[in-house]
Short mmCIF file of C-alpha atoms in Angstrom, two decimals:
data_model
loop_
_atom_site.label_atom_id
_atom_site.label_comp_id
_atom_site.label_asym_id
_atom_site.label_seq_id
_atom_site.Cartn_x
_atom_site.Cartn_y
_atom_site.Cartn_z
CA UNK A 20 76.45 111.58 104.94
CA UNK A 21 75.65 110.60 108.54
CA UNK A 22 73.56 107.70 107.28
CA UNK A 23 76.51 106.51 105.15
CA UNK A 24 78.92 106.75 108.11
CA UNK A 25 76.57 104.66 110.29
CA UNK A 26 76.26 102.10 107.49
CA UNK A 27 80.04 101.97 107.21
CA UNK A 28 80.44 101.64 110.97
CA UNK A 29 78.09 98.67 111.15
CA UNK A 30 79.98 97.04 108.25
CA UNK A 31 83.44 97.71 109.77
CA UNK A 32 82.58 96.28 113.23
CA UNK A 33 81.04 93.04 111.93
CA UNK A 34 82.91 89.98 113.30
CA UNK A 35 84.25 88.94 109.86
CA UNK A 36 85.58 92.42 109.06
CA UNK A 37 87.17 92.78 112.50
CA UNK A 38 88.90 89.45 111.86
CA UNK A 39 90.05 90.67 108.42
CA UNK A 40 91.49 93.87 109.94
CA UNK A 41 93.43 91.81 112.49
CA UNK A 42 94.69 89.30 109.89
CA UNK A 43 95.64 92.10 107.48
CA UNK A 44 97.52 94.03 110.18
CA UNK A 45 99.38 90.90 111.36
CA UNK A 46 100.37 89.81 107.83
CA UNK A 47 101.31 93.38 106.88
CA UNK A 48 103.46 93.85 109.98
CA UNK A 49 105.31 90.59 109.34
CA UNK A 50 105.88 91.43 105.65
CA UNK A 51 106.98 94.96 106.56
CA UNK A 52 109.65 93.57 108.90
CA UNK A 53 111.26 91.57 106.08
CA UNK A 54 113.66 93.87 104.20
CA UNK A 55 112.59 94.59 100.65
CA UNK A 56 109.31 92.68 100.40
CA UNK A 57 106.77 95.44 101.02
CA UNK A 58 102.97 95.40 100.72
CA UNK A 59 102.57 95.47 96.91
CA UNK A 60 103.46 91.80 96.37
CA UNK A 61 101.36 90.69 99.35
CA UNK A 62 98.27 92.61 98.20
CA UNK A 63 98.66 91.33 94.63
CA UNK A 64 98.73 87.75 95.96
CA UNK A 65 95.66 88.38 98.14
CA UNK A 66 93.41 89.63 95.33
CA UNK A 67 92.40 86.07 94.21
CA UNK A 68 91.77 85.13 97.87
CA UNK A 69 89.37 88.08 98.34
CA UNK A 70 87.20 87.27 95.29
CA UNK A 71 84.83 85.24 97.45
CA UNK A 72 84.43 88.08 99.95
CA UNK A 73 82.15 91.08 100.00
CA UNK A 74 83.96 94.08 98.34
CA UNK A 75 84.11 95.95 101.67
CA UNK A 76 85.65 92.92 103.41
CA UNK A 77 88.24 92.40 100.67
CA UNK A 78 89.25 96.06 100.68
CA UNK A 79 89.46 96.14 104.50
CA UNK A 80 91.82 93.13 104.41
CA UNK A 81 94.08 94.71 101.76
CA UNK A 82 94.07 98.08 103.53
CA UNK A 83 95.13 96.30 106.75
CA UNK A 84 98.07 94.72 104.92
CA UNK A 85 99.04 98.13 103.49
CA UNK A 86 99.21 100.19 106.69
CA UNK A 87 100.39 97.13 108.65
CA UNK A 88 103.44 96.89 106.36
CA UNK A 89 104.22 100.61 106.79
CA UNK A 90 103.80 100.19 110.58
CA UNK A 91 106.04 97.10 110.72
CA UNK A 92 108.62 98.31 108.20
CA UNK A 93 110.24 100.48 110.85
CA UNK A 94 111.46 97.39 112.74
CA UNK A 95 114.14 96.30 110.30
CA UNK A 96 115.06 99.96 109.65
CA UNK A 97 115.72 100.52 113.34
CA UNK A 98 117.35 97.21 114.21
CA UNK A 99 119.54 96.37 111.21
CA UNK A 100 119.44 99.53 109.02
CA UNK A 101 117.60 97.57 106.31
CA UNK A 102 114.33 99.40 105.48
CA UNK A 103 111.43 96.97 105.35
CA UNK A 104 109.51 99.20 102.92
CA UNK A 105 110.48 102.32 100.99
CA UNK A 106 108.41 104.53 103.30
CA UNK A 107 110.62 103.66 106.30
CA UNK A 108 114.00 104.62 104.80
CA UNK A 109 114.02 107.93 106.73
CA UNK A 110 113.24 106.01 109.95
CA UNK A 111 116.72 104.44 109.78
CA UNK A 112 118.45 107.83 109.96
CA UNK A 113 117.87 108.15 113.72
CA UNK A 114 116.28 104.81 114.65
CA UNK A 115 119.39 102.76 113.82
CA UNK A 116 121.84 105.02 115.74
CA UNK A 117 119.46 104.91 118.73
CA UNK A 118 119.44 101.09 118.63
CA UNK A 119 123.24 101.00 118.47
CA UNK A 120 123.35 103.08 121.65
CA UNK A 121 121.48 100.33 123.51
CA UNK A 122 118.04 101.99 123.26
CA UNK A 123 116.41 99.63 120.75
CA UNK A 124 113.37 99.13 123.00
CA UNK A 125 112.78 102.87 123.30
CA UNK A 126 113.32 103.40 119.54
CA UNK A 127 110.73 100.73 118.68
CA UNK A 128 108.30 102.16 121.25
CA UNK A 129 108.69 105.70 119.84
CA UNK A 130 108.12 104.32 116.34
CA UNK A 131 105.02 102.40 117.48
CA UNK A 132 103.43 105.37 119.27
CA UNK A 133 104.29 107.75 116.40
CA UNK A 134 102.89 105.34 113.81
CA UNK A 135 99.70 104.88 115.82
CA UNK A 136 99.26 108.63 116.32
CA UNK A 137 99.92 109.50 112.67
CA UNK A 138 97.60 106.78 111.37
CA UNK A 139 94.84 107.64 113.85
CA UNK A 140 94.94 111.41 113.27
CA UNK A 141 94.92 110.84 109.49
CA UNK A 142 91.99 108.41 109.79
CA UNK A 143 90.02 111.09 111.68
CA UNK A 144 90.90 113.67 108.98
CA UNK A 145 89.78 111.17 106.37
CA UNK A 146 86.48 110.53 108.15
CA UNK A 147 85.69 114.24 108.48
CA UNK A 148 86.83 115.65 105.18
CA UNK A 149 87.34 112.90 102.56
CA UNK A 150 84.81 114.18 99.97
CA UNK A 151 85.94 117.80 100.38
CA UNK A 152 89.62 116.87 100.07
CA UNK A 153 88.98 115.50 96.58
CA UNK A 154 88.43 119.11 95.47
CA UNK A 155 91.80 120.12 97.00
CA UNK A 156 93.50 117.23 95.26
CA UNK A 157 92.02 118.23 91.90
CA UNK A 158 93.13 121.85 92.38
CA UNK A 159 96.79 120.81 92.10
CA UNK A 160 98.16 121.06 88.57
CA UNK A 161 101.47 120.04 87.02
CA UNK A 162 103.01 123.43 87.82
CA UNK A 163 102.11 123.02 91.51
CA UNK A 164 103.53 119.50 91.64
CA UNK A 165 106.79 120.78 90.15
CA UNK A 166 106.96 123.50 92.82
CA UNK A 167 106.22 120.91 95.50
CA UNK A 168 109.13 118.75 94.29
CA UNK A 169 111.44 121.81 94.40
CA UNK A 170 110.25 122.38 97.98
CA UNK A 171 111.11 118.76 98.73
CA UNK A 172 114.66 119.21 97.40
CA UNK A 173 115.25 122.06 99.87
CA UNK A 174 115.19 119.39 102.59
CA UNK A 175 118.64 118.24 101.39
CA UNK A 176 120.31 120.39 104.06
CA UNK A 177 118.58 118.28 106.70
CA UNK A 178 120.68 115.28 105.65
CA UNK A 179 124.01 117.13 105.53
CA UNK A 180 126.27 117.08 108.54
CA UNK A 181 128.18 120.15 109.64
CA UNK A 182 130.39 121.31 106.77
CA UNK A 183 129.03 118.64 104.42
CA UNK A 184 126.50 120.71 102.49
CA UNK A 185 128.55 120.52 99.26
CA UNK A 186 128.76 116.73 99.53
CA UNK A 187 125.00 116.58 100.17
CA UNK A 188 124.30 118.70 97.08
CA UNK A 189 126.59 116.51 94.95
CA UNK A 190 124.76 113.39 96.15
CA UNK A 191 121.39 115.03 95.37
CA UNK A 192 122.58 115.72 91.81
CA UNK A 193 123.72 112.09 91.55
CA UNK A 194 120.24 110.96 92.63
CA UNK A 195 118.61 113.23 90.05
CA UNK A 196 120.92 111.77 87.37
CA UNK A 197 120.07 108.17 88.32
CA UNK A 198 116.34 109.00 88.12
CA UNK A 199 116.73 109.83 84.40
CA UNK A 200 117.86 106.28 83.51
CA UNK A 201 115.19 104.37 81.59
CA UNK A 202 112.51 105.28 79.08
CA UNK A 203 111.46 108.90 78.66
CA UNK A 204 107.75 108.84 79.56
CA UNK A 205 106.96 111.82 77.32
CA UNK A 206 108.68 110.79 74.09
CA UNK A 207 109.21 107.05 74.62
CA UNK A 208 112.97 107.30 73.99
CA UNK A 209 115.48 105.21 75.95
CA UNK A 210 117.97 107.25 77.97
CA UNK A 211 121.30 106.19 79.51
CA UNK A 212 120.40 102.48 79.28
CA UNK A 213 123.72 101.58 77.56
CA UNK A 214 121.74 99.24 75.31
CA UNK A 215 120.79 97.05 78.30
CA UNK A 216 117.17 95.92 77.95
CA UNK A 217 116.74 95.48 81.74
CA UNK A 218 117.31 99.21 82.27
CA UNK A 219 114.48 100.35 79.98
CA UNK A 220 112.07 100.51 82.93
CA UNK A 221 114.55 102.49 85.02
CA UNK A 222 115.98 101.64 88.42
CA UNK A 223 113.76 100.60 91.31
CA UNK A 224 113.81 102.83 94.39
CA UNK A 225 113.68 99.74 96.58
CA UNK A 226 116.79 98.35 94.85
CA UNK A 227 118.67 101.63 95.39
CA UNK A 228 117.56 101.96 99.02
CA UNK A 229 118.51 98.40 99.92
CA UNK A 230 121.88 98.73 98.17
CA UNK A 231 122.84 102.03 99.81
CA UNK A 232 121.63 101.16 103.31
CA UNK A 233 121.33 97.43 104.02
CA UNK A 234 124.01 95.98 101.72
CA UNK A 235 126.54 98.78 102.20
CA UNK A 236 126.03 98.59 106.00
CA UNK A 237 126.73 94.86 105.96
CA UNK A 238 129.83 95.40 103.79
CA UNK A 239 131.02 98.19 106.13
CA UNK A 240 130.86 95.77 109.05
CA UNK A 241 132.95 93.26 107.08
CA UNK A 242 135.43 95.86 105.83
CA UNK A 243 135.89 97.57 109.19
CA UNK A 244 135.86 94.77 111.77
CA UNK A 245 135.67 96.05 115.33
CA UNK A 246 138.25 95.36 117.98
CA UNK A 247 137.41 92.87 120.72
CA UNK A 248 136.86 95.70 123.23
CA UNK A 249 134.52 97.58 120.86
CA UNK A 250 132.66 94.39 119.99
CA UNK A 251 132.21 93.55 123.68
CA UNK A 252 131.00 97.09 124.45
CA UNK A 253 128.54 96.98 121.53
CA UNK A 254 127.25 93.55 122.50
CA UNK A 255 126.58 94.79 126.04
CA UNK A 256 124.68 97.79 124.65
CA UNK A 257 122.67 95.61 122.29
CA UNK A 258 121.91 92.95 124.90
CA UNK A 259 120.76 95.69 127.26
CA UNK A 260 117.81 96.78 125.14
CA UNK A 261 117.00 99.62 127.47
CA UNK A 262 113.65 100.62 128.83
CA UNK A 263 110.64 100.96 126.56
CA UNK A 264 109.44 103.77 128.80
CA UNK A 265 109.37 107.21 127.18
CA UNK A 266 110.19 110.01 129.62
CA UNK A 267 107.91 113.00 130.17
CA UNK A 268 110.48 115.27 128.48
CA UNK A 269 110.57 113.02 125.40
CA UNK A 270 106.77 112.89 125.29
CA UNK A 271 106.55 116.69 125.37
CA UNK A 272 109.13 116.79 122.57
CA UNK A 273 107.18 114.26 120.49
CA UNK A 274 103.68 115.76 120.77
CA UNK A 275 104.22 118.85 118.53
CA UNK A 276 106.29 116.77 116.10
CA UNK A 277 103.48 114.23 115.78
CA UNK A 278 100.94 117.01 115.24
CA UNK A 279 102.94 118.72 112.48
CA UNK A 280 104.03 115.50 110.78
CA UNK A 281 100.49 114.08 110.80
CA UNK A 282 99.14 117.12 108.96
CA UNK A 283 102.06 117.21 106.50
CA UNK A 284 101.96 113.45 105.89
CA UNK A 285 98.21 113.45 105.32
CA UNK A 286 98.36 116.38 102.87
CA UNK A 287 101.20 114.74 100.91
CA UNK A 288 99.27 111.44 100.91
CA UNK A 289 96.19 113.16 99.48
CA UNK A 290 98.17 114.35 96.45
CA UNK A 291 98.05 111.62 93.77
CA UNK A 292 101.43 110.00 93.20
CA UNK A 293 103.22 111.48 96.22
CA UNK A 294 103.00 108.70 98.84
CA UNK A 295 104.54 107.74 102.18
CA UNK A 296 108.19 107.87 101.09
CA UNK A 297 108.12 111.53 100.06
CA UNK A 298 106.04 112.39 103.14
CA UNK A 299 108.61 110.83 105.51
CA UNK A 300 111.54 112.68 103.87
CA UNK A 301 109.68 116.00 103.92
CA UNK A 302 108.69 115.57 107.58
CA UNK A 303 112.26 114.71 108.57
CA UNK A 304 113.61 117.74 106.72
CA UNK A 305 110.95 120.03 108.22
CA UNK A 306 111.73 118.96 111.78
CA UNK A 307 115.46 119.38 111.26
CA UNK A 308 114.80 122.91 110.02
CA UNK A 309 112.47 123.74 112.92
CA UNK A 310 114.82 122.34 115.58
CA UNK A 311 117.14 124.81 117.29
CA UNK A 312 120.90 124.72 116.63
CA UNK A 313 121.53 122.35 119.55
CA UNK A 314 118.68 119.94 118.73
CA UNK A 315 119.58 119.95 115.03
CA UNK A 316 123.00 118.49 115.89
CA UNK A 317 121.27 115.39 117.33
CA UNK A 318 119.66 114.48 113.98
CA UNK A 319 121.33 111.41 112.48
CA UNK A 320 122.67 110.41 115.90
CA UNK A 321 119.53 109.10 117.60
CA UNK A 322 117.19 112.11 117.80
CA UNK A 323 113.70 111.50 119.20
CA UNK A 324 112.29 114.12 116.84
CA UNK A 325 114.18 112.63 113.90
CA UNK A 326 112.59 109.24 114.58
CA UNK A 327 109.06 110.41 115.42
CA UNK A 328 108.66 112.70 112.37
CA UNK A 329 109.08 110.20 109.50
CA UNK A 330 107.22 107.45 111.34
CA UNK A 331 104.23 109.71 111.92
CA UNK A 332 104.27 111.14 108.39
CA UNK A 333 104.51 107.82 106.51
CA UNK A 334 101.51 106.36 108.37
CA UNK A 335 99.49 109.56 107.92
CA UNK A 336 100.32 109.56 104.19
CA UNK A 337 99.25 105.93 103.98
CA UNK A 338 95.75 106.91 105.15
CA UNK A 339 95.78 110.07 103.05
CA UNK A 340 96.50 108.09 99.86
CA UNK A 341 92.99 106.59 100.13
CA UNK A 342 91.47 110.02 99.37
CA UNK A 343 92.41 110.09 95.64
CA UNK A 344 91.76 106.32 95.42
CA UNK A 345 88.22 106.37 96.81
CA UNK A 346 87.04 109.83 95.74
CA UNK A 347 88.73 110.26 92.34
CA UNK A 348 89.67 106.74 91.29
CA UNK A 349 93.32 107.85 91.07
CA UNK A 350 95.91 105.70 92.87
CA UNK A 351 98.10 107.70 95.26
CA UNK A 352 100.84 105.06 95.34
CA UNK A 353 101.89 101.75 93.78
CA UNK A 354 100.03 99.85 96.48
CA UNK A 355 96.77 101.76 96.01
CA UNK A 356 97.12 101.16 92.24
CA UNK A 357 96.87 97.42 92.98
CA UNK A 358 93.85 98.11 95.21
CA UNK A 359 92.24 100.17 92.44
CA UNK A 360 92.48 97.13 90.16
CA UNK A 361 90.93 94.98 92.88
CA UNK A 362 88.01 97.41 93.32
CA UNK A 363 87.31 97.42 89.58
CA UNK A 364 87.46 93.61 89.52
CA UNK A 365 84.77 93.62 92.26
CA UNK A 366 82.55 95.62 89.90
CA UNK A 367 82.93 98.86 91.88
CA UNK A 368 84.09 102.02 90.11
CA UNK A 369 85.98 104.37 92.47
CA UNK A 370 85.23 108.03 91.91
CA UNK A 371 83.21 111.01 93.09
CA UNK A 372 79.98 108.97 93.33
CA UNK A 373 81.44 106.05 95.30
CA UNK A 374 80.43 107.42 98.72
CA UNK A 375 76.89 107.98 97.37
CA UNK A 376 76.38 104.71 95.47
CA UNK A 377 78.41 102.41 97.78
CA UNK A 378 78.54 104.19 101.17
CA UNK A 379 79.14 100.92 103.08
CA UNK A 380 82.35 100.26 101.12
CA UNK A 381 83.55 103.87 101.27
CA UNK A 382 82.99 104.53 104.98
CA UNK A 383 83.78 101.02 106.26
CA UNK A 384 87.32 101.21 104.82
CA UNK A 385 87.89 104.60 106.47
CA UNK A 386 86.52 103.47 109.85
CA UNK A 387 88.51 100.21 109.67
CA UNK A 388 91.72 102.28 109.48
CA UNK A 389 91.12 103.65 112.97
CA UNK A 390 90.34 100.15 114.27
CA UNK A 391 93.42 98.82 112.46
CA UNK A 392 95.73 101.32 114.15
CA UNK A 393 94.50 100.16 117.57
CA UNK A 394 95.04 96.52 116.52
CA UNK A 395 98.58 97.35 115.34
CA UNK A 396 99.47 98.99 118.64
CA UNK A 397 98.09 96.01 120.61
CA UNK A 398 99.96 93.55 118.37
CA UNK A 399 103.30 95.37 118.31
CA UNK A 400 103.93 96.83 121.77
CA UNK A 401 103.98 93.51 123.68
CA UNK A 402 106.31 92.01 121.04
CA UNK A 403 108.94 94.78 121.18
CA UNK A 404 111.17 93.11 123.83
CA UNK A 405 111.24 89.92 121.73
CA UNK A 406 111.64 91.61 118.34
CA UNK A 407 114.52 93.73 119.64
CA UNK A 408 116.46 90.58 120.61
CA UNK A 409 117.53 90.37 116.98
CA UNK A 410 120.30 92.81 117.94
CA UNK A 411 121.82 90.20 120.24
CA UNK A 412 122.54 87.94 117.24
CA UNK A 413 126.33 87.84 116.62
CA UNK A 414 127.58 89.83 113.62
CA UNK A 415 128.87 86.61 111.99
CA UNK A 416 125.24 85.46 111.70
CA UNK A 417 123.48 88.82 111.38
CA UNK A 418 125.53 90.13 108.42
CA UNK A 419 124.83 87.07 106.19
CA UNK A 420 121.13 87.33 107.19
CA UNK A 421 121.03 91.00 106.10
CA UNK A 422 122.72 90.09 102.82
CA UNK A 423 120.30 87.22 102.21
CA UNK A 424 117.09 89.13 102.99
CA UNK A 425 118.23 92.18 101.01
CA UNK A 426 119.08 90.20 97.88
CA UNK A 427 116.08 87.88 98.06
CA UNK A 428 113.73 90.82 98.84
CA UNK A 429 114.76 92.71 95.70
CA UNK A 430 114.62 89.52 93.62
CA UNK A 431 111.05 88.75 94.75
CA UNK A 432 109.89 92.16 93.50
CA UNK A 433 111.05 91.67 89.88
CA UNK A 434 112.22 88.00 89.66
CA UNK A 435 115.15 89.32 87.63
CA UNK A 436 118.75 88.31 88.38
CA UNK A 437 119.99 91.52 86.71
CA UNK A 438 118.52 93.50 89.63
CA UNK A 439 120.71 91.54 92.05
CA UNK A 440 123.82 92.28 89.97
CA UNK A 441 122.89 95.96 89.76
CA UNK A 442 122.22 96.05 93.49
CA UNK A 443 125.71 94.70 94.25
CA UNK A 444 127.28 97.35 91.97
CA UNK A 445 125.34 100.13 93.71
CA UNK A 446 126.30 98.71 97.11
CA UNK A 447 130.02 98.78 96.21
CA UNK A 448 129.73 102.37 94.93
CA UNK A 449 127.83 103.34 98.09
CA UNK A 450 130.51 101.68 100.21
CA UNK A 451 133.21 103.81 98.57
CA UNK A 452 131.14 106.98 99.01
CA UNK A 453 130.46 106.18 102.67
CA UNK A 454 134.17 105.70 103.29
CA UNK A 455 134.67 109.19 101.81
CA UNK A 456 131.90 110.44 104.21
CA UNK A 457 129.33 111.26 101.53
CA UNK A 458 125.74 111.10 102.93
CA UNK A 459 123.44 108.57 101.23
CA UNK A 460 120.07 110.16 102.08
CA UNK A 461 120.37 113.16 99.67
CA UNK A 462 120.92 110.76 96.77
CA UNK A 463 117.71 108.90 97.62
CA UNK A 464 115.85 112.20 97.99
CA UNK A 465 117.04 113.34 94.56
CA UNK A 466 116.11 109.98 93.05
CA UNK A 467 112.60 110.00 94.54
CA UNK A 468 111.79 113.54 93.47
CA UNK A 469 113.70 113.56 90.17
CA UNK A 470 111.26 111.54 88.06
CA UNK A 471 108.15 113.35 89.28
CA UNK A 472 109.89 116.72 89.02
CA UNK A 473 110.90 116.16 85.38
CA UNK A 474 107.52 114.75 84.37
CA UNK A 475 105.53 117.64 85.85
CA UNK A 476 107.93 120.31 84.57
CA UNK A 477 107.70 119.00 81.00
CA UNK A 478 103.93 118.73 81.22
CA UNK A 479 103.72 122.30 82.57
CA UNK A 480 105.93 123.60 79.73
CA UNK A 481 103.79 121.80 77.12
CA UNK A 482 100.60 123.31 78.57
CA UNK A 483 102.17 126.80 78.67
CA UNK A 484 103.73 126.64 75.15
CA UNK A 485 107.29 126.29 76.50
CA UNK A 486 106.89 129.48 78.54
CA UNK A 487 108.28 129.62 82.09
CA UNK A 488 105.75 132.28 83.07
CA UNK A 489 103.74 129.69 85.03
CA UNK A 490 106.34 130.00 87.81
CA UNK A 491 105.02 133.43 88.80
CA UNK A 492 101.62 133.67 87.11
CA UNK A 493 99.95 130.86 89.05
CA UNK A 494 99.51 131.98 92.72
CA UNK A 495 99.76 128.51 94.28
CA UNK A 496 102.93 127.65 92.31
CA UNK A 497 104.54 130.99 93.17
CA UNK A 498 103.63 130.62 96.88
CA UNK A 499 105.20 127.15 97.11
CA UNK A 500 108.37 128.29 95.32
CA UNK A 501 108.62 131.38 97.54
CA UNK A 502 108.29 129.18 100.62
CA UNK A 503 111.00 126.85 99.25
CA UNK A 504 113.32 129.86 98.70
CA UNK A 505 112.64 131.04 102.25
CA UNK A 506 113.54 127.62 103.67
CA UNK A 507 116.66 127.40 101.49
CA UNK A 508 118.06 130.81 102.48
CA UNK A 509 116.87 130.82 106.09
CA UNK A 510 120.15 129.39 107.50
CA UNK A 511 122.06 132.27 105.82
CA UNK A 512 119.57 134.97 106.82
CA UNK A 513 119.04 133.93 110.46
CA UNK A 514 122.61 134.65 111.76
CA UNK A 515 122.57 138.10 110.12
CA UNK A 516 119.18 138.92 111.62
CA UNK A 517 120.47 137.87 115.06
CA UNK A 518 123.50 140.16 114.61
CA UNK A 519 121.26 143.08 113.61
CA UNK A 520 118.91 142.51 116.57
CA UNK A 521 121.79 142.20 119.03
CA UNK A 522 123.34 145.46 117.73
CA UNK A 523 120.00 147.28 117.95
CA UNK A 524 119.53 146.07 121.54
CA UNK A 525 123.04 147.26 122.37
CA UNK A 526 122.28 150.73 120.96
CA UNK A 527 119.03 150.91 122.93
CA UNK A 528 120.73 149.97 126.18
CA UNK A 529 123.26 152.80 125.63
#
């Protein structure tokens, strides 16, 4: 193993591969900043370019584009509430409110440091335990994945404001319903497509995210024009980007969040099919649950913890998704599925014997991730004051730009005009729901988890002859479900426990 690591290190630090890491990170960051484009299209276009390269060099370049896009995707989420990639949707929940308060510089700095920390910690985990983690990944069965999705749905309370839990639950159900549109993967039957051929493949998460956040935000600004005094006050806040300096108190608040979110993000990334988007939502929900009553109120209004958690988790998951790709030959996300195809086209078969038969490829990619995170930090931090100036653009110019990039970004993914029409419909529905103060995040959470939840539940029932006994017979499944129940009922139990403890203390003092 040590010999393989040294071979990978020498490959990763060669001048050509260092150049490829830098180019990949730069291209990925730029693509991530553009709403809707994402790394999948970029990596697909780069495959023909990398055919002349050594397999390790080609994979290093594509990996750089992947985590560079996740790193850079936070920029448009924070500045204009238009997620650059799906994994940065949760970043907008607190990043955008922070930018609107005149702290865009600080928000981008927090995102940069959190992304760097999450990616670096995950790269170290990957270096130490990649072969062993393949065993953990294989241990998860359909029943466990179903339980994990149920656990993810318990995070819905994190996205509900005070007194809005019913609205959040309704939006989660709506998201679950939307996830059923398309072709049933088990039986091949079309569901809720209304006879429209374009709906047979279902609805893209990117389309839904851009419609509910970017487009609806732009329409809200048009529908509710601000008064001259409000506009002047907002322009002053946006022009004054604030200091990029993070105070000691904020650093101390971020450190445990980064630690927890890195571990959670990496574990979620290791599980095939989970990915950065689910990791960021789970991390955000976990931190909201762990925050005290006072800190929990700050979530959705510019919380440091609410920004650091998803940014750390999505970058950690990005690195973690390489575990099933390299050790099992199973893509952990859509992007790694493209990379799997590239590896096979190079004549390399990913799987358990990859790190034995091609140690230079295996270890060089892992080591390049650590180098890439340093490159990303060096590239992004000096550019923050210039990037943040986008907020100073007048609304009359910025709103049409958001509309243009949102529509063109979704179109470039499918090259289908129907997606644009559908996106506008969803944006109008989202606009109405926002005016009625329904939260959008629970709908996205339900949509993300709905498809995987249904697929794994049906598979588990088929394996167990339509018996639900797997819920309590399999220890790992039961443990995850028990933990989900604990999280769900904790807000109801905690006040009663406090009352009991306070009464017992009162009796003791008497």
